[in-house]
Tab-separated table of C-alpha atoms in Angstrom:
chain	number	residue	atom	x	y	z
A	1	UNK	CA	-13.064	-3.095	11.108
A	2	UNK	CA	-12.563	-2.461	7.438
A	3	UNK	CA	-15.681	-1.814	5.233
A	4	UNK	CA	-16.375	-1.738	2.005
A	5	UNK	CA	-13.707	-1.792	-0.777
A	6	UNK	CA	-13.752	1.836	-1.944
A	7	UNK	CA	-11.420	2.232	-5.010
A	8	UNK	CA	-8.621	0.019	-6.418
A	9	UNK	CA	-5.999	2.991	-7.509
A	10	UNK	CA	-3.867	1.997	-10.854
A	11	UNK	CA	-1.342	4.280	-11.954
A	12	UNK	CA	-1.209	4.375	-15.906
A	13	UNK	CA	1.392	6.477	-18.092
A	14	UNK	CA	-1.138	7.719	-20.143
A	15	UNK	CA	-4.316	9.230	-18.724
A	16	UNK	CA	-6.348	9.996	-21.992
A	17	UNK	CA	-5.494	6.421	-23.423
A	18	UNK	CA	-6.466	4.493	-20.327
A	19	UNK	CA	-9.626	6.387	-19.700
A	20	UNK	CA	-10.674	5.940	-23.677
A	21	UNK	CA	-9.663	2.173	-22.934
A	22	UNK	CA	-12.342	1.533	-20.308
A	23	UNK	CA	-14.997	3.762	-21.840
A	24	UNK	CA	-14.839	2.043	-25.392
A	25	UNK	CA	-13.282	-1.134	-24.790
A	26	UNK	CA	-14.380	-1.856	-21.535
A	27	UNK	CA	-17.784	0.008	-21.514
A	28	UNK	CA	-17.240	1.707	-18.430
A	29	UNK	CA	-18.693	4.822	-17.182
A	30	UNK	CA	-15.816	6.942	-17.242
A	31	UNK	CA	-15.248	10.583	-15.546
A	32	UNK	CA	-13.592	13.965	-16.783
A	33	UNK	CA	-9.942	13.962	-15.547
A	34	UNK	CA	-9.513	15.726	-11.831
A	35	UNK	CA	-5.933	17.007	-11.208
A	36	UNK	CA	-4.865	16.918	-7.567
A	37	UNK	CA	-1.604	18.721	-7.014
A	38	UNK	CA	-1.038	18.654	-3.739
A	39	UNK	CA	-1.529	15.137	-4.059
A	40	UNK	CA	0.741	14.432	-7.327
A	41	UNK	CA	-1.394	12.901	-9.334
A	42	UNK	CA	-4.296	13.778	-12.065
A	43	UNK	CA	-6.999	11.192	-11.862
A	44	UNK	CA	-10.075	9.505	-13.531
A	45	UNK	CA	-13.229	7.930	-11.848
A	46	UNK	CA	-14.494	4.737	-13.169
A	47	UNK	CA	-17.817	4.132	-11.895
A	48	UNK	CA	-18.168	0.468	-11.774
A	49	UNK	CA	-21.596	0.593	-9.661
A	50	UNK	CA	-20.613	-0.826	-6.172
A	51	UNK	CA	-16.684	0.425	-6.408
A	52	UNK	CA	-14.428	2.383	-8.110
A	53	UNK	CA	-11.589	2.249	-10.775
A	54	UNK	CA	-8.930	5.115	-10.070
A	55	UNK	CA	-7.063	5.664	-12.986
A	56	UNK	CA	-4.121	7.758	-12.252
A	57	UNK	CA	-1.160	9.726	-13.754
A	58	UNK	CA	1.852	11.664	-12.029
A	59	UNK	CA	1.477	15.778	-11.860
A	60	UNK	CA	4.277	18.271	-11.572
A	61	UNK	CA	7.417	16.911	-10.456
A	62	UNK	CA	7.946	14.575	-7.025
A	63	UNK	CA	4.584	12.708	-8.322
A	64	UNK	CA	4.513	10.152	-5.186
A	65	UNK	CA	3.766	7.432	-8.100
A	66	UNK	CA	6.756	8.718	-10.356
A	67	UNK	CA	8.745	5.687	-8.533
A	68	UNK	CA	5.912	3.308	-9.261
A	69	UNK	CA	5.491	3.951	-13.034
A	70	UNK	CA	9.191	3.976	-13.464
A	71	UNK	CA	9.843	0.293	-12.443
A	72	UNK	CA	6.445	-0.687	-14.106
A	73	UNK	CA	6.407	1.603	-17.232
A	74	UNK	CA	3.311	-0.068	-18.732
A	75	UNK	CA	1.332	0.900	-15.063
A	76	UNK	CA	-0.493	-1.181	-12.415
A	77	UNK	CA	-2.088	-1.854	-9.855
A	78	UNK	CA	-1.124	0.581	-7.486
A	79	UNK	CA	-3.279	0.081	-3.971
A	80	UNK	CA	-6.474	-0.671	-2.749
A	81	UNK	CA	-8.968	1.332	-0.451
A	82	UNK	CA	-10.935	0.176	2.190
A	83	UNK	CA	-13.279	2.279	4.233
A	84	UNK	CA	-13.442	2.313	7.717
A	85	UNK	CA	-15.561	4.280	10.525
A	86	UNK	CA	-13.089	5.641	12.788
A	87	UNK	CA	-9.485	6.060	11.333
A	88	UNK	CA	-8.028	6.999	14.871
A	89	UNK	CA	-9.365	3.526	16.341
A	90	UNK	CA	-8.101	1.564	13.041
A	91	UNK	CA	-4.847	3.148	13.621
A	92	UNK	CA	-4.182	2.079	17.219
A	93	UNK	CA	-5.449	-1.921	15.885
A	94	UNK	CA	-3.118	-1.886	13.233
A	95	UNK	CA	0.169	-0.446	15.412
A	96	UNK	CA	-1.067	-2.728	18.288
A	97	UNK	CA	-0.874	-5.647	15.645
A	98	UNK	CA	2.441	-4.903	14.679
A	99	UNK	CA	1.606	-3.097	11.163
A	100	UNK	CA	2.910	-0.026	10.016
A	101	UNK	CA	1.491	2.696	8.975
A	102	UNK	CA	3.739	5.155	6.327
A	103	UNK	CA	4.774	8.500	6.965
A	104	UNK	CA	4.627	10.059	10.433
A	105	UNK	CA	1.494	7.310	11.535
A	106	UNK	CA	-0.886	10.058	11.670
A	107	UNK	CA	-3.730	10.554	8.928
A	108	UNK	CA	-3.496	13.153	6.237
A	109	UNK	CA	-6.198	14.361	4.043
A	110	UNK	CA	-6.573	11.846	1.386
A	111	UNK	CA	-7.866	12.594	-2.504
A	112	UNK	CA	-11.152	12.940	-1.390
A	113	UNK	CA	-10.853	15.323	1.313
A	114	UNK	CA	-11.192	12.454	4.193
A	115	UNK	CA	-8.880	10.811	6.802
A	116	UNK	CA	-6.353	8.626	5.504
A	117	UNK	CA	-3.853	6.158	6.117
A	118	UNK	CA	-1.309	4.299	3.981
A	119	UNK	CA	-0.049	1.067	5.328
A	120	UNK	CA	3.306	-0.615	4.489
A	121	UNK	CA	3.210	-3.121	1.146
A	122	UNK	CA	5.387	-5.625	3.157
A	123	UNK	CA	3.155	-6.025	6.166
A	124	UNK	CA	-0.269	-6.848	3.460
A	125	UNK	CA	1.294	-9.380	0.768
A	126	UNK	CA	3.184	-6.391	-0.820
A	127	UNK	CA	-0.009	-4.606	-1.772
A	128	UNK	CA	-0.437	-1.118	-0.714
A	129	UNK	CA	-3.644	-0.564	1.345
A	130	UNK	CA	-5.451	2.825	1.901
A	131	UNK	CA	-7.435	3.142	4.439
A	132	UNK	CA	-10.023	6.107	4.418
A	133	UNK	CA	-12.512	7.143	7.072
A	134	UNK	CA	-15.741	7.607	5.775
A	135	UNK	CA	-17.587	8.413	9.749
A	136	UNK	CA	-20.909	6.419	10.609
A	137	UNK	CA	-22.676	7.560	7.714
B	1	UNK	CA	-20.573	-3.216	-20.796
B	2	UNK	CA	-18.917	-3.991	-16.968
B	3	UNK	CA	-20.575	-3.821	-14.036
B	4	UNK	CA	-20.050	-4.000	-10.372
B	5	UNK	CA	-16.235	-5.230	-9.021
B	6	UNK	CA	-16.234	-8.803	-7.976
B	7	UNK	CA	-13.412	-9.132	-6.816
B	8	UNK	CA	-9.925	-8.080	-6.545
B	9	UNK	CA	-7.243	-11.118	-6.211
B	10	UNK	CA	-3.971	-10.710	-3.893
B	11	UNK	CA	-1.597	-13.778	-4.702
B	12	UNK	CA	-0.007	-14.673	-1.560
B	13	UNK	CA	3.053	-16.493	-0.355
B	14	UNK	CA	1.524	-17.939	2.875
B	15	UNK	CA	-2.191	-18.064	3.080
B	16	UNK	CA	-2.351	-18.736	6.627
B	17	UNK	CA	-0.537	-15.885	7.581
B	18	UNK	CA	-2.604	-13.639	5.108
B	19	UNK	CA	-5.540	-14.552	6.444
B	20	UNK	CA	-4.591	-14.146	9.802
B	21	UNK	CA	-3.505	-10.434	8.993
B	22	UNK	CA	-7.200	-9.573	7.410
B	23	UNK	CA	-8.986	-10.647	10.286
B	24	UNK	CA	-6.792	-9.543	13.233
B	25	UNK	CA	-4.951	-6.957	11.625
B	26	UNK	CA	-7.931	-5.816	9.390
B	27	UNK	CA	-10.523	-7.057	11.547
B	28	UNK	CA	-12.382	-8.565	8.112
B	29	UNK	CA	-14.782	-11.495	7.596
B	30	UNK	CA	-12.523	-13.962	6.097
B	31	UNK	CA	-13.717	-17.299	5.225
B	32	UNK	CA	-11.935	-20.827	5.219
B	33	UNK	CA	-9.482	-22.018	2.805
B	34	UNK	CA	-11.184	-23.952	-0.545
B	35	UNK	CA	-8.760	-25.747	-2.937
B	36	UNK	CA	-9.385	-24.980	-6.161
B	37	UNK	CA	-7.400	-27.904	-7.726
B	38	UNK	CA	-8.421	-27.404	-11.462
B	39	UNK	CA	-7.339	-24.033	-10.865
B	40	UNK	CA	-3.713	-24.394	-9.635
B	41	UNK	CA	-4.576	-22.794	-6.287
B	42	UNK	CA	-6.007	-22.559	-2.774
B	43	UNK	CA	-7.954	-19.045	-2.043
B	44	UNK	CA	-9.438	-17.690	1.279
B	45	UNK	CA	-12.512	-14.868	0.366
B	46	UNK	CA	-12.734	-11.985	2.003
B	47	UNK	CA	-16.225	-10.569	2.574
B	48	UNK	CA	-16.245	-6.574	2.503
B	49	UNK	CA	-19.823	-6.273	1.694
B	50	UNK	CA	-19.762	-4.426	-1.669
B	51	UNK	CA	-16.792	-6.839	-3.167
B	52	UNK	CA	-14.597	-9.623	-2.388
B	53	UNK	CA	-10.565	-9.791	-1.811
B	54	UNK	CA	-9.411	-13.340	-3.260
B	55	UNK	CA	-5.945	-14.587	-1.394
B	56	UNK	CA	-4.407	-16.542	-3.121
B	57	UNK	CA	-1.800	-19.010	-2.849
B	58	UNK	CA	-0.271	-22.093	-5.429
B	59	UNK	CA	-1.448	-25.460	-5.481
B	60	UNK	CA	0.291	-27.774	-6.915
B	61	UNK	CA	2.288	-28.230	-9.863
B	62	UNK	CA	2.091	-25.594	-12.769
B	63	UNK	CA	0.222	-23.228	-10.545
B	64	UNK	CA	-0.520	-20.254	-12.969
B	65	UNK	CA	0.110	-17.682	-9.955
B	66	UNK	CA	3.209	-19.609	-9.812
B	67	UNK	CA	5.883	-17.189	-11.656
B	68	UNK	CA	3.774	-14.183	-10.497
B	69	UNK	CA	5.103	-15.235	-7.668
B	70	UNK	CA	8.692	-15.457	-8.401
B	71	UNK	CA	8.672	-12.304	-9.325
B	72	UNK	CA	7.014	-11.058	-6.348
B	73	UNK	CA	8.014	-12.975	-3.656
B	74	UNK	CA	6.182	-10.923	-0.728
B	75	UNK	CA	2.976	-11.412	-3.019
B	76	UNK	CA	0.949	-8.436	-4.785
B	77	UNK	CA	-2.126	-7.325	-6.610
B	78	UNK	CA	-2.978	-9.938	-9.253
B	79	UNK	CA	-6.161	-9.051	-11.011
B	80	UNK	CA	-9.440	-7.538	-10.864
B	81	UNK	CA	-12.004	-8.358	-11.914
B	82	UNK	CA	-15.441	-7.111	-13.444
B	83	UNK	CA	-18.715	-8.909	-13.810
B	84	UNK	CA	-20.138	-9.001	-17.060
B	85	UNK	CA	-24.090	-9.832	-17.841
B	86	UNK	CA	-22.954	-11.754	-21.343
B	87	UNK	CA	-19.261	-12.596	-21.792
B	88	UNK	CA	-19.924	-13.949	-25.662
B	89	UNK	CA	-21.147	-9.682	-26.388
B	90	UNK	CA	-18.358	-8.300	-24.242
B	91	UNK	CA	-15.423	-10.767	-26.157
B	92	UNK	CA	-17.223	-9.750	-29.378
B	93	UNK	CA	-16.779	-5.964	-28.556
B	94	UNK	CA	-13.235	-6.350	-26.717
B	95	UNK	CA	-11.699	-8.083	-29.682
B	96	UNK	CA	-13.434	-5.775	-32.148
B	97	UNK	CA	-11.812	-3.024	-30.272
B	98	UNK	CA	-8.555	-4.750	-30.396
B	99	UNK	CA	-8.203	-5.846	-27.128
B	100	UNK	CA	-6.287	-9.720	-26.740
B	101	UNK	CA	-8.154	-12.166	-24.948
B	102	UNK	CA	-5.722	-14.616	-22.934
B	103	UNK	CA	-5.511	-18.164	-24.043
B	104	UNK	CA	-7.478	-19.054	-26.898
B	105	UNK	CA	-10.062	-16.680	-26.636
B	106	UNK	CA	-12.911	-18.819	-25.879
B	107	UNK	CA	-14.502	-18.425	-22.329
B	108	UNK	CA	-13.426	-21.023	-20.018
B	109	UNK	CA	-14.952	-21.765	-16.252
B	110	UNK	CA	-14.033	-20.008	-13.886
B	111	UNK	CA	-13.108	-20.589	-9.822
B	112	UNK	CA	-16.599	-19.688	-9.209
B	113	UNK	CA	-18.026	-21.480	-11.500
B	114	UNK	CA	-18.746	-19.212	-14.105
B	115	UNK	CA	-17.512	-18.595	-17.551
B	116	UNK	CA	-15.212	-15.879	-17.523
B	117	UNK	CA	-12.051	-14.667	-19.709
B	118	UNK	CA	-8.728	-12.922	-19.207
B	119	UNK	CA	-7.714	-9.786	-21.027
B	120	UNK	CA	-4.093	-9.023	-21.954
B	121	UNK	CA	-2.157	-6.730	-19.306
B	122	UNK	CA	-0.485	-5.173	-22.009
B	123	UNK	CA	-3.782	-3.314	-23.149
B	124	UNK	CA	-4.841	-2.554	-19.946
B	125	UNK	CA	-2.041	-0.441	-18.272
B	126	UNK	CA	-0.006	-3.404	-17.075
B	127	UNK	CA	-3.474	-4.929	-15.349
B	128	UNK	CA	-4.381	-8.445	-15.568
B	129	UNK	CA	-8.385	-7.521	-15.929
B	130	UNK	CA	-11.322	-10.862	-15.542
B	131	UNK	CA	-14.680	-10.842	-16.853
B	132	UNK	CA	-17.329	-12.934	-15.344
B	133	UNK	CA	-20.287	-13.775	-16.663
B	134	UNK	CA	-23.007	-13.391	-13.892
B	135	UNK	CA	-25.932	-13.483	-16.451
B	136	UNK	CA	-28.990	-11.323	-16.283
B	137	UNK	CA	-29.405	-11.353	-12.634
């Protein structure tokens, strides 16, 4: 069902210092920052070739990662992404399983302007997955 | 300097159960447990084509996931890691930068095999961050 890991998301207090960080420390190729308010959150790209790095910082107030950076002030690891083909069928697997997906169950309109799904940290190992449904391309 | 994602590793308070989740739940290819003895733990791969999730769980005494763990019981995101094509260059350039390599700073074998080091969380927004050398492919 799941596909290929599409972006590990880390939430970082300070968006201009992280992104310098992996351009001249790390080397990386790093993008211009993207704010997304209606998603809370101002964001850089990392192109690492077959993934992505998503560095990310809270926008305008009731950031959904304000919580996050608050009991991990230095930032983190905040979820992982995973594409999958058909968000609708992955939905009905995971419920069927027992998992649970957060917010009403349904998918929303992700960062990227795709399907996607957020499923609970307790049900995965306390990580946070993303699911995001990139179609049969 | 990095290239692609290799993996991304998920230390885990029960690998049976975690692998049971990513390929019921998740329907991914996981593969069977390999005890990594010299490494303090016991890690299941999971294949999703462009990168690898590493589960992780202790083994043994002194484990080093072993006080992640205490601190997060349910599990969580470890570390990520990046491949590198000559870990002596990328140290060089890291420490120059003033980046802190873990231990003492000298490249040590990794679970695959390969040299690799550990970068400091504390420069890299609270992430634990690998390098692996991979060579010149």
């Amino acid at each position: 069902m799941i596909g290929r890991i599409n972006h590990i998301a880390i939430a970082v207090p300070d968006l201009a210092a992280a992104s310098t960080r992996y351009r001249d420390l790390l080397g990386a190729r790093v993008g211009e920052p993207q704010a997304l308010p209606e998603h809370g959150v101002i964001v850089v790209f990392v192109d690492t070739g077959n993934a992505k790095v998503e560095l990310m910082a809270p926008l305008g107030e009731d950031s959904p990662i304000a919580g996050f950076l608050e009991k991990n002030p230095a930032g983190g690891m905040h979820h992982m992404c995973f594409e999958v083909r058909d968000i609708a069928t992955a939905t009905q697997r995971l419920v069927a399983g027992g998992a649970r997906v957060l917010g009403d169950g349904r998918p929303r309109t992700g960062a990227h302007g795709l399907p996607v799904i957020f499923l609970h940290p307790k049900d995965f190992d306390g990580v946070l997955i993303e699911l995001e449904e990139i179609g049969e391309g």
